[in-house]
Coordinates of C-alpha atoms and ligand atoms in Angstrom, one line a residue:
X243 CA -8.8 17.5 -15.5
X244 CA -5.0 16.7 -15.4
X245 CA -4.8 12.2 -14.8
X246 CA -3.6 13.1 -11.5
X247 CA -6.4 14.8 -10.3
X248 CA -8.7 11.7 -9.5
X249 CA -5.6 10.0 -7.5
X250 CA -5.5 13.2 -5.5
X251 CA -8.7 13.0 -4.9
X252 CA -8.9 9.5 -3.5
X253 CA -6.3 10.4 -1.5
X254 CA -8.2 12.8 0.3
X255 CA -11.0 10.2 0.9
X256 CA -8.1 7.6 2.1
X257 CA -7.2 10.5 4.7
X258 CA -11.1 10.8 6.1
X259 CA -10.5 7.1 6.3
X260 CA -7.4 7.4 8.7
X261 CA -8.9 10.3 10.7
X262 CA -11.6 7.8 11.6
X263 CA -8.7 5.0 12.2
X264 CA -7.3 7.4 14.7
X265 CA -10.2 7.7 16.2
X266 CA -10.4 3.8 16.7
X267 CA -7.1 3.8 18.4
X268 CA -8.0 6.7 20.8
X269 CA -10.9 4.0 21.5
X270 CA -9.2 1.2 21.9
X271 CA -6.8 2.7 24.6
X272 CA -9.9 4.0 26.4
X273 CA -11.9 1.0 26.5
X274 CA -9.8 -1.7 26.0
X275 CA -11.6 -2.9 23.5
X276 CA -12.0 -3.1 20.0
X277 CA -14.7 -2.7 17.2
X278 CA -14.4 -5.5 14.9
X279 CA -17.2 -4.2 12.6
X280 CA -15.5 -1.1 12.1
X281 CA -12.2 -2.9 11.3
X282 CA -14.2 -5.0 9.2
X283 CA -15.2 -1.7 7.2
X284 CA -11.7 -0.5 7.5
X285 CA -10.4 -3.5 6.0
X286 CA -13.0 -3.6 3.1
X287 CA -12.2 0.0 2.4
X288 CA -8.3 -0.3 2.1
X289 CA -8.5 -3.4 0.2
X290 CA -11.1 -2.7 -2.4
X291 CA -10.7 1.1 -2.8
X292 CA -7.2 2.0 -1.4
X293 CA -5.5 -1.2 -2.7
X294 CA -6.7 -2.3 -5.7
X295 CA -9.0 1.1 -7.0
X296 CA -6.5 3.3 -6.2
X297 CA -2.8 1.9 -6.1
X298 CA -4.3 -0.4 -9.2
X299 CA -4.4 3.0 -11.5
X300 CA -1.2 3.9 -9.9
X301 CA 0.4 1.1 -10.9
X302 CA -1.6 -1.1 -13.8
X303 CA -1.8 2.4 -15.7
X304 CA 0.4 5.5 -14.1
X305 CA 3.5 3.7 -13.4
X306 CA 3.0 1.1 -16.5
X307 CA 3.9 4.2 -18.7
X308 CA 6.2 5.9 -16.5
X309 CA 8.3 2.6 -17.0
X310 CA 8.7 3.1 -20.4
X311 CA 9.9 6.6 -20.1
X312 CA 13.2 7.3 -19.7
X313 CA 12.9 8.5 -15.9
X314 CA 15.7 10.4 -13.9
X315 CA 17.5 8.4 -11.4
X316 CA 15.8 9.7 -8.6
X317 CA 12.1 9.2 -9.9
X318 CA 13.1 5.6 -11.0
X319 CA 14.0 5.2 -7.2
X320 CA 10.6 7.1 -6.0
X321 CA 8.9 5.1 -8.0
X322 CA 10.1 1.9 -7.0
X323 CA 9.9 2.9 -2.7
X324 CA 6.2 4.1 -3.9
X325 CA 5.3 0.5 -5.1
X326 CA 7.4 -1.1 -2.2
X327 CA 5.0 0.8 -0.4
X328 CA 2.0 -0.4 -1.6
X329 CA 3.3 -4.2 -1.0
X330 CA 3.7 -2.7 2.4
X331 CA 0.1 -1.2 2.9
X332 CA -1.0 -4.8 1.6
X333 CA 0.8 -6.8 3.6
X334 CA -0.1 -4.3 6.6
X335 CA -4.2 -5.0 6.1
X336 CA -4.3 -8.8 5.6
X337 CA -2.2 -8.8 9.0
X338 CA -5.1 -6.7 10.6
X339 CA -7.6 -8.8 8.9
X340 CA -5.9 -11.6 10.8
X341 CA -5.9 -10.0 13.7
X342 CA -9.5 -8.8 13.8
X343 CA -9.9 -12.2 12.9
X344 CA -8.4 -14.2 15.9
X345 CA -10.1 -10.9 18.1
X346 CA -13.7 -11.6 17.4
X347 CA -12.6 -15.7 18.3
X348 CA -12.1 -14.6 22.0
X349 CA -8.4 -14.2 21.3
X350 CA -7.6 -11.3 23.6
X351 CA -4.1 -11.1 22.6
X352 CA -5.2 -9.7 19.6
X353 CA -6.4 -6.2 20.8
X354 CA -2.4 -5.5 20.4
X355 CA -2.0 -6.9 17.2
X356 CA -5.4 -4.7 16.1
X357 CA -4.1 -1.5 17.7
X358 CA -0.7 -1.9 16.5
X359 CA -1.6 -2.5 13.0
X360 CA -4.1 0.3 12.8
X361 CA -1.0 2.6 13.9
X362 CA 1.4 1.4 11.6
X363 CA -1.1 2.5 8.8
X364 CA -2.1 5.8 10.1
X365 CA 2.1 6.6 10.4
X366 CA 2.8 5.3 6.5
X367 CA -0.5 6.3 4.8
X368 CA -0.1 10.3 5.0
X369 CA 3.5 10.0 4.3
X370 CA 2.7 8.2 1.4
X371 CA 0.5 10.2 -0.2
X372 CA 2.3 13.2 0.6
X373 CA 5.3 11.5 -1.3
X374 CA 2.8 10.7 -4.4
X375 CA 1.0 14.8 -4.2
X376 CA 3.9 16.9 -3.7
X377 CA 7.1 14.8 -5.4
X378 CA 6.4 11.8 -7.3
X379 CA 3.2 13.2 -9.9
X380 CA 4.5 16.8 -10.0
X381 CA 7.7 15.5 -11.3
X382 CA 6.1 12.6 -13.6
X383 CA 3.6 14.6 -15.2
X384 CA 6.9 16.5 -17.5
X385 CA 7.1 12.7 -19.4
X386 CA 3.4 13.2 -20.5
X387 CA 1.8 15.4 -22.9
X388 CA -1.9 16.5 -22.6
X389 CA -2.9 13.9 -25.1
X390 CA -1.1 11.4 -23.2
X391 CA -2.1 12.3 -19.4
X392 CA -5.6 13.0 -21.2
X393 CA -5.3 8.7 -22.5
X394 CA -4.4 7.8 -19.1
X395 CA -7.6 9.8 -17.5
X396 CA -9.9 8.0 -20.1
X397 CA -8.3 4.4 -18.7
X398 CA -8.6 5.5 -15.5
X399 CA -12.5 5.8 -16.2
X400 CA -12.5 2.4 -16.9
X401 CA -11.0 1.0 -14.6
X402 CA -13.3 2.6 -11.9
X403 CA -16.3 1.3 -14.2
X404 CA -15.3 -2.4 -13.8
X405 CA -14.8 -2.0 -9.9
X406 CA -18.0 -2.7 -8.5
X407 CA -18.9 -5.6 -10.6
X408 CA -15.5 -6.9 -9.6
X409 CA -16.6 -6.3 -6.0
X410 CA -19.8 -7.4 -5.8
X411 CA -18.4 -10.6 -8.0
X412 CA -16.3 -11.3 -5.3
X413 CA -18.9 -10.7 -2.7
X414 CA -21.3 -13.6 -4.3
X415 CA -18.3 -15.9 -4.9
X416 CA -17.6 -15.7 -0.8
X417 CA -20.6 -16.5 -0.3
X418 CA -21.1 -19.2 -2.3
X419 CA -18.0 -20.3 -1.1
X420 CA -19.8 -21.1 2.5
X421 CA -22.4 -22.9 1.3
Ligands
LIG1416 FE1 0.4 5.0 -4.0
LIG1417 FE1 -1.8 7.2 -4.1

């Protein structure tokens, strides 16, 4: 398997993810209300597996060696809109964390916020990935060779192998925190 292939594979799962997030906002402007377990969930999965799973090995190992190849103007410019991008996608979920926060405090103001965040990622997610699957690796895989993308797969093993115990860290250390 190419290094690409387990990004493109995420990406379909980050797709289920925003089928089910449209499917929140058809709810929302039926009932009026919102779910804040299931933006709990949602939240959980784009920070742990979308953010820092998956754009980590984009960026910590991907674009780590892409910036030391000597990349067209064009993909230097992808690259950098691609990581822009992920700032966004960030910024985008702490702001729905916020909201969902403020929500399940009585705050009915929020329902907006919720619904208008969860929109904003079901626009820029697809686009994004579709920028990363049919431009950005296609073109980037020609500065690898197959022992090269082959080094990269092997990092990207570990990387995945450290994630739950980062997780689950993290998880015991909140808790702990609210002792
Ligand atoms: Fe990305
Ligand atoms: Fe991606």
């Amino acid at each position: 398997m190419q290094a690409r292939g387990p990004l493109m594979i995420e990406h379909r799962l980050i797709e289920r993810m925003i089928s089910l997030i449209k499917d929140a906002l058809v709810q929302i402007e039926t009932t009026h209300k919102a779910d804040p377990f299931f933006v709990d969930t949602a939240v959980d999965f784009l920070r742990l597996y979308a953010d820092r799973t998956h754009h980590g090995k984009e960026e910590d190992i991907v674009f780590r060696d892409l910036s030391k190849r000597p990349l067209s103007a064009q993909e230097g410019r992808i690259m950098k809109e691609l990581i822009e991008e992920h700032i966004f996608g960030r910024q985008t979920t702490k702001a729905l964390a916020q909201a969902n926060t403020r929500y399940r405090n009585g705050d009915e103001s929020a329902l907006a916020d919720i619904a208008s965040r969860l929109q904003t990622l079901v626009e820029f997610y697809p686009k994004h990935i579709e920028k990363e699957d049919n431009i950005f690796f296609p073109a980037s895989g020609s500065y690898f060779t197959d022992e090269e993308d082959q080094a990269m797969l092997a990092e990207f093993w570990e990387f995945d192998r450290k994630m739950i115990h980062e997780k689950y860290k993290s998880v015991v250390e909140g808790l702990e925190t609210r002792r």
